[in-house]
Amino acid sequence: MTAVPPTSSKDKTAEPPMSSKDKTAEPLMSSADMTDAAPTSSVNKMVKESNLKGLNLHCVTNNFLHHTSEISLTELFVRRGLAFTLTLTLSQPFKPELYPLTMVAMTGLATSEEQGTISYFGIPDRVNRSPSAKAVWKVTLEKEKSSPEKGVLVLNITPPANAPIGEYKLTAKYRDEEMLLAMPTVFFNPWCPDDTVYLPDVKERQEYVMNEHGIIYKGSGNYISSQKWDFGQFEDDMVRICMKILDLNHKHFENPAEDTCSRSDPVYVGRVISAMINCEDDHGVLFGKWGGSFYDGYKPSHWTGSHAILKRWYDSDCRPVRYGQCWVFAGVMCSVMRLLGIPCRVVTNFSSAHDTNSNLTIDVYHADYGVAEKPSPDSVWNFHVWVEGWMKRPDLEEGDKYDGWQVLDPTPQEMSNGVYCCGPASVKAIRSGNIDLKYDIPFVFAEVNADCVDWLLKADGSKIKIFSDTKRVGLNISTKSVGLNKRRNITDTYKHREGTPKERNVFKYALTRDFTLDEEEDMDYEEEGESGSETENETATEIDTGAENGTGGAGEEKEGNEAVIDTSGGAGEVVPEVIAPLPEVCIRFEELSKPMNGKDMSMKLLLHSKCTFSRPLSININVQAMGYNGSSAGSIQSEVKKETLQPGKELSVPILVPFSAYHKLMVESDSMKVTAMVHDKDKMDQVYLAENDIVLMDPPFTIKVPKKTKLHQETSGVLIFKNPANETLTGCTLTLSGSGIFKKEEECKLQDLGPKHQFRIKFFFYPYKKGKKTIMADFDCSTFRDIQATCKIKVKK
């Protein structure tokens, strides 16, 4: 049989919501109704001559059982490995021994039994099937509900658990007449034990497949903030959009038959989606940008959900949407994965390393006073966001050892096999240091494990090694808790506890590949890392006031080392770590109040010494505006103070950064880096360093909505914001969104808002889906960029 390309989801025939009559064999639809815009004369002729009298796809019942009713109640969306039911009514009695019913399911343009993209089956199952056929569909006759003598057949059709996902054409042939039955879309099935994405826990399936709302964590290791994200994976057009994403990947253009059959494998599909969310080398969804002007698009912080981005991409003839950064890439990818049926969660790694030369060392350069800065090819991002997809890894050795969560990163950082994508990288393999496994494990391992070396650049061109830090990278790796709006710390799933012998042994093993341990203690993944070490915090947004020092530990006191002078080279050189004598000065930051955008930022630098004599110090305090990816946006202020540290006493140095000094640079920046470089004036090779990455909290912005909200009934809400600054806010815009609430983003321009003035804006919405929903609001202006507020509502009939 010649394969026929499947139509898009909007071409499929709609069926009204099923009443109690739908459970019977009464026909609701003739074969003519299933044709694609056939001429009227042909339709009449087909109705007259057809063996098919009626057809019921039971979309309501099938979609409910297949957990796809959130997508549609009028189109057929099913999951592989699970039977769906249709009722076929023939115009004459069904006599299978004389006239068997043969069926064909096909997907893609060039079909093949050997590749699993076409399957022949029937009642009785006497079809001439290829002995090497893959992904064979099955059909059974439900005898209790069928009446063969009346031609009423209730059929249970099962797509195999290894079928390629995508849009199918399902046809039947009876007494030499071929009939189009349905155009179902088949998804992965995490409810099916035979599916490679099977997730046994009910609550986790609800969270990682069905939940349309989530939380993405941002900020820094000490200032963890949360952003609500609307995944909207079941919104209108999402199936069509996601199928388009699969069809536009470069592998589909190179070999469409191979690409279509490979869609049976979540490893392959995840890798394709990782590449297609960015637009670096294909027709991808998002254009990434980490600096400069965003005048021809939207600043990444504008976005509050995935559907608006994906629909904008689809409606613009698949031109990339401007602009995204890591959390936007990850949020959009999570939506696509969940729609397709792959359990997925968004993960944030704080103090995330970008190791360009794969030596697992990040070189950080600090310029001495009056010396020009030296850029480093390596960097440490305040945070980096990727996704984890749940799947088996039969492509890796050792059975099921590396099954489970896999890192997939759609942010275009480095190429993987010639394409900007990353993963899937087994989290278990990352924890055990097995970096030679597929895919991209060395890069992800470095993101959570690299060591940092701080250097001081001298005027004569030499550099002094200030500190070598093994604990700065890979902090507070976080994701949303299952069923709760709380942060879950999953750091222990990626690595052993920092500073332990196991952690150092794994690091050396990954670096040298020449390390052995006893088999029982080797690289085996420990279950306690998945469950026992994960924690839930009391709030989704948290500010940790413990200082982050340049030597790496959040909330810990760190001490400087005696300097090691090196005049030989540049970034990327491996310098033997020098065991220094007991340091004599400890330094740390302490906040006086929580840093709030629109207000002065005040803190103090505390120093104390174990020496028995006074020490004259030169303290260089520098404050820079930073992008979250570690790039500097400019210097806010810098000062040098001369102080004397008395023996046995603590020296307190006040630091004040006025709003007037920082607000212009911070409009386009993500954090402030406060650096204190301390020199002992009597012994200039004694250098001490402390750093703190400060993320400013947004001013309050609230939404108020009545408790009673009904489906398809207009409801109003109020937005409230007060300008905390002593300047007028200009260029004010408000954007409202929310799946099930707004069909698209609603944007309006507002009047200027004077100093200390407040606005109260009334808005209206018309819910079109019932259940728990979230209203998302984004306020943008000249001084405060993309302040966001959310409000949960429950829509009832």
mmCIF file of C-alpha atoms in Angstrom, residues 30-223:
data_model
loop_
_atom_site.group_PDB
_atom_site.id
_atom_site.type_symbol
_atom_site.label_atom_id
_atom_site.label_comp_id
_atom_site.label_asym_id
_atom_site.label_seq_id
_atom_site.Cartn_x
_atom_site.Cartn_y
_atom_site.Cartn_z
ATOM 1 C CA SER A 30 -20.554 8.036 7.863
ATOM 2 C CA SER A 31 -17.475 7.230 5.828
ATOM 3 C CA ALA A 32 -18.081 10.335 3.784
ATOM 4 C CA ASP A 33 -17.570 12.409 6.917
ATOM 5 C CA MET A 34 -14.036 11.013 7.234
ATOM 6 C CA THR A 35 -12.869 12.070 3.771
ATOM 7 C CA ASP A 36 -10.748 15.131 3.140
ATOM 8 C CA ALA A 37 -12.895 17.627 1.241
ATOM 9 C CA ALA A 38 -14.062 15.188 -1.444
ATOM 10 C CA PRO A 39 -16.267 16.611 -4.249
ATOM 11 C CA THR A 40 -19.983 16.394 -3.519
ATOM 12 C CA SER A 41 -20.709 13.937 -6.337
ATOM 13 C CA SER A 42 -17.937 11.633 -5.128
ATOM 14 C CA VAL A 43 -19.223 11.790 -1.576
ATOM 15 C CA ASN A 44 -22.757 10.858 -2.628
ATOM 16 C CA LYS A 45 -21.441 8.000 -4.716
ATOM 17 C CA MET A 46 -19.282 6.743 -1.816
ATOM 18 C CA VAL A 47 -22.184 6.864 0.637
ATOM 19 C CA LYS A 48 -24.347 4.916 -1.765
ATOM 20 C CA GLU A 49 -21.819 2.210 -2.517
ATOM 21 C CA SER A 50 -19.854 2.032 0.726
ATOM 22 C CA ASN A 51 -19.688 -0.965 3.044
ATOM 23 C CA LEU A 52 -19.195 1.508 5.884
ATOM 24 C CA LYS A 53 -22.499 2.685 7.279
ATOM 25 C CA GLY A 54 -21.223 4.535 10.343
ATOM 26 C CA LEU A 55 -18.206 5.257 12.523
ATOM 27 C CA ASN A 56 -17.776 6.455 16.096
ATOM 28 C CA LEU A 57 -14.290 7.409 17.264
ATOM 29 C CA HIS A 58 -15.393 7.825 20.907
ATOM 30 C CA CYS A 59 -13.011 10.781 21.272
ATOM 31 C CA VAL A 60 -14.288 11.791 24.708
ATOM 32 C CA THR A 61 -13.908 8.338 26.227
ATOM 33 C CA ASN A 62 -10.661 7.480 24.449
ATOM 34 C CA ASN A 63 -8.959 10.779 25.236
ATOM 35 C CA PHE A 64 -9.980 10.552 28.872
ATOM 36 C CA LEU A 65 -8.524 7.049 29.212
ATOM 37 C CA HIS A 66 -5.365 8.114 27.384
ATOM 38 C CA HIS A 67 -4.899 11.252 29.534
ATOM 39 C CA THR A 68 -5.268 13.532 26.509
ATOM 40 C CA SER A 69 -8.694 15.033 27.172
ATOM 41 C CA GLU A 70 -6.997 18.310 28.164
ATOM 42 C CA ILE A 71 -5.871 18.594 24.554
ATOM 43 C CA SER A 72 -9.216 17.946 22.884
ATOM 44 C CA LEU A 73 -12.559 16.194 23.181
ATOM 45 C CA THR A 74 -13.262 16.239 19.447
ATOM 46 C CA GLU A 75 -10.049 14.846 17.957
ATOM 47 C CA LEU A 76 -8.382 11.505 18.644
ATOM 48 C CA PHE A 77 -5.138 11.673 20.662
ATOM 49 C CA VAL A 78 -3.857 8.368 22.018
ATOM 50 C CA ARG A 79 -0.827 6.948 23.783
ATOM 51 C CA ARG A 80 1.170 3.997 22.583
ATOM 52 C CA GLY A 81 0.869 0.696 24.412
ATOM 53 C CA LEU A 82 -2.773 1.365 25.321
ATOM 54 C CA ALA A 83 -5.864 0.331 23.347
ATOM 55 C CA PHE A 84 -8.402 2.828 22.075
ATOM 56 C CA THR A 85 -11.931 1.967 20.964
ATOM 57 C CA LEU A 86 -13.880 2.760 17.835
ATOM 58 C CA THR A 87 -17.234 1.486 16.656
ATOM 59 C CA LEU A 88 -17.506 0.493 13.012
ATOM 60 C CA THR A 89 -20.961 -0.146 11.554
ATOM 61 C CA LEU A 90 -21.065 -1.997 8.267
ATOM 62 C CA SER A 91 -23.961 -1.976 5.832
ATOM 63 C CA GLN A 92 -24.167 -5.794 5.984
ATOM 64 C CA PRO A 93 -23.288 -8.606 8.422
ATOM 65 C CA PHE A 94 -19.629 -9.086 9.260
ATOM 66 C CA LYS A 95 -18.347 -12.483 8.095
ATOM 67 C CA PRO A 96 -14.626 -12.533 8.966
ATOM 68 C CA GLU A 97 -13.954 -16.044 7.646
ATOM 69 C CA LEU A 98 -15.226 -15.087 4.204
ATOM 70 C CA TYR A 99 -14.321 -11.398 4.169
ATOM 71 C CA PRO A 100 -11.607 -10.472 6.710
ATOM 72 C CA LEU A 101 -11.234 -6.903 7.928
ATOM 73 C CA THR A 102 -7.692 -5.687 7.253
ATOM 74 C CA MET A 103 -6.314 -2.465 8.698
ATOM 75 C CA VAL A 104 -3.296 -0.276 8.086
ATOM 76 C CA ALA A 105 -1.679 2.331 10.387
ATOM 77 C CA MET A 106 0.985 4.520 8.830
ATOM 78 C CA THR A 107 2.980 7.621 9.677
ATOM 79 C CA GLY A 108 5.378 9.684 7.596
ATOM 80 C CA LEU A 109 5.926 10.036 3.864
ATOM 81 C CA ALA A 110 8.070 6.984 3.108
ATOM 82 C CA THR A 111 6.733 4.080 5.137
ATOM 83 C CA SER A 112 8.311 0.723 5.913
ATOM 84 C CA GLU A 113 7.318 -2.271 8.024
ATOM 85 C CA GLU A 114 10.961 -2.839 8.899
ATOM 86 C CA GLN A 115 11.183 0.696 10.279
ATOM 87 C CA GLY A 116 7.867 0.508 12.098
ATOM 88 C CA THR A 117 6.224 3.359 10.199
ATOM 89 C CA ILE A 118 3.520 1.191 8.634
ATOM 90 C CA SER A 119 1.709 -1.757 10.180
ATOM 91 C CA TYR A 120 -0.746 -4.256 8.669
ATOM 92 C CA PHE A 121 -3.180 -6.015 10.994
ATOM 93 C CA GLY A 122 -6.780 -7.186 11.034
ATOM 94 C CA ILE A 123 -9.605 -9.524 12.102
ATOM 95 C CA PRO A 124 -8.705 -12.300 11.800
ATOM 96 C CA ASP A 125 -5.017 -11.453 11.916
ATOM 97 C CA ARG A 126 -4.034 -13.318 8.755
ATOM 98 C CA VAL A 127 -2.296 -10.439 7.004
ATOM 99 C CA ASN A 128 0.858 -11.045 5.009
ATOM 100 C CA ARG A 129 3.250 -9.296 7.397
ATOM 101 C CA SER A 130 6.998 -8.895 6.941
ATOM 102 C CA PRO A 131 8.946 -11.244 9.259
ATOM 103 C CA SER A 132 11.125 -8.274 10.307
ATOM 104 C CA ALA A 133 8.213 -5.901 10.901
ATOM 105 C CA LYS A 134 8.603 -3.547 13.845
ATOM 106 C CA ALA A 135 5.981 -1.738 15.889
ATOM 107 C CA VAL A 136 3.075 -4.025 14.939
ATOM 108 C CA TRP A 137 -0.404 -2.696 15.764
ATOM 109 C CA LYS A 138 -3.162 -4.985 17.072
ATOM 110 C CA VAL A 139 -6.931 -5.036 16.875
ATOM 111 C CA THR A 140 -9.464 -7.158 18.766
ATOM 112 C CA LEU A 141 -13.207 -7.419 18.534
ATOM 113 C CA GLU A 142 -15.030 -6.606 21.768
ATOM 114 C CA LYS A 143 -17.558 -9.430 21.504
ATOM 115 C CA GLU A 144 -19.827 -8.368 24.383
ATOM 116 C CA LYS A 145 -20.606 -5.010 22.763
ATOM 117 C CA SER A 146 -20.441 -6.042 19.123
ATOM 118 C CA SER A 147 -23.204 -7.459 16.874
ATOM 119 C CA PRO A 148 -21.446 -8.988 13.845
ATOM 120 C CA GLU A 149 -24.715 -10.222 12.389
ATOM 121 C CA LYS A 150 -25.890 -6.579 12.288
ATOM 122 C CA GLY A 151 -22.513 -5.352 11.079
ATOM 123 C CA VAL A 152 -21.746 -3.532 14.345
ATOM 124 C CA LEU A 153 -18.086 -3.937 15.342
ATOM 125 C CA VAL A 154 -16.605 -2.500 18.539
ATOM 126 C CA LEU A 155 -12.864 -2.582 17.904
ATOM 127 C CA ASN A 156 -10.042 -2.214 20.415
ATOM 128 C CA ILE A 157 -6.942 -0.990 18.563
ATOM 129 C CA THR A 158 -3.552 -0.898 20.252
ATOM 130 C CA PRO A 159 -0.534 1.059 18.987
ATOM 131 C CA PRO A 160 2.543 -0.861 20.210
ATOM 132 C CA ALA A 161 4.620 0.565 23.064
ATOM 133 C CA ASN A 162 7.537 1.051 20.646
ATOM 134 C CA ALA A 163 5.578 2.829 17.896
ATOM 135 C CA PRO A 164 7.004 6.074 16.505
ATOM 136 C CA ILE A 165 5.075 9.025 17.890
ATOM 137 C CA GLY A 166 3.338 11.405 15.537
ATOM 138 C CA GLU A 167 0.333 11.788 13.263
ATOM 139 C CA TYR A 168 -1.044 8.576 11.771
ATOM 140 C CA LYS A 169 -3.467 7.588 9.050
ATOM 141 C CA LEU A 170 -5.648 4.621 10.035
ATOM 142 C CA THR A 171 -7.475 2.840 7.203
ATOM 143 C CA ALA A 172 -9.540 -0.341 6.877
ATOM 144 C CA LYS A 173 -10.304 -2.600 3.932
ATOM 145 C CA TYR A 174 -13.414 -4.770 3.765
ATOM 146 C CA ARG A 175 -14.645 -6.668 0.694
ATOM 147 C CA ASP A 176 -12.164 -4.800 -1.525
ATOM 148 C CA GLU A 177 -13.250 -1.367 -0.322
ATOM 149 C CA GLU A 178 -10.698 0.810 1.455
ATOM 150 C CA MET A 179 -11.999 3.242 4.060
ATOM 151 C CA LEU A 180 -10.307 6.050 5.998
ATOM 152 C CA LEU A 181 -11.178 5.520 9.658
ATOM 153 C CA ALA A 182 -9.198 8.068 11.657
ATOM 154 C CA MET A 183 -6.197 10.374 11.782
ATOM 155 C CA PRO A 184 -4.996 9.770 15.358
ATOM 156 C CA THR A 185 -1.941 11.380 16.911
ATOM 157 C CA VAL A 186 0.142 8.938 18.971
ATOM 158 C CA PHE A 187 2.163 10.076 21.996
ATOM 159 C CA PHE A 188 4.632 8.481 24.389
ATOM 160 C CA ASN A 189 2.972 6.727 27.333
ATOM 161 C CA PRO A 190 4.522 7.147 30.802
ATOM 162 C CA TRP A 191 1.562 5.135 32.189
ATOM 163 C CA CYS A 192 2.625 2.025 30.235
ATOM 164 C CA PRO A 193 5.268 -0.287 31.818
ATOM 165 C CA ASP A 194 6.421 -1.359 28.351
ATOM 166 C CA ASP A 195 7.116 2.198 27.214
ATOM 167 C CA THR A 196 10.676 3.507 27.572
ATOM 168 C CA VAL A 197 9.318 6.638 29.297
ATOM 169 C CA TYR A 198 7.342 4.686 31.895
ATOM 170 C CA LEU A 199 7.202 6.556 35.199
ATOM 171 C CA PRO A 200 5.698 4.371 37.944
ATOM 172 C CA ASP A 201 4.836 7.054 40.509
ATOM 173 C CA VAL A 202 1.310 8.496 40.066
ATOM 174 C CA LYS A 203 2.099 11.869 41.652
ATOM 175 C CA GLU A 204 5.239 12.275 39.571
ATOM 176 C CA ARG A 205 3.300 11.570 36.367
ATOM 177 C CA GLN A 206 0.806 14.238 37.352
ATOM 178 C CA GLU A 207 3.606 16.723 38.015
ATOM 179 C CA TYR A 208 5.974 15.969 35.151
ATOM 180 C CA VAL A 209 3.454 15.239 32.367
ATOM 181 C CA MET A 210 0.084 16.747 33.189
ATOM 182 C CA ASN A 211 0.878 19.887 35.210
ATOM 183 C CA GLU A 212 0.630 22.995 33.015
ATOM 184 C CA HIS A 213 2.148 25.292 35.642
ATOM 185 C CA GLY A 214 5.587 25.249 37.194
ATOM 186 C CA ILE A 215 8.344 27.208 38.873
ATOM 187 C CA ILE A 216 11.746 28.128 37.460
ATOM 188 C CA TYR A 217 14.427 29.109 39.962
ATOM 189 C CA LYS A 218 16.774 31.995 39.223
ATOM 190 C CA GLY A 219 19.031 34.464 41.048
ATOM 191 C CA SER A 220 22.235 33.168 42.614
ATOM 192 C CA GLY A 221 23.307 30.539 45.109
ATOM 193 C CA ASN A 222 22.612 32.904 48.006
ATOM 194 C CA TYR A 223 19.653 34.758 46.480
#
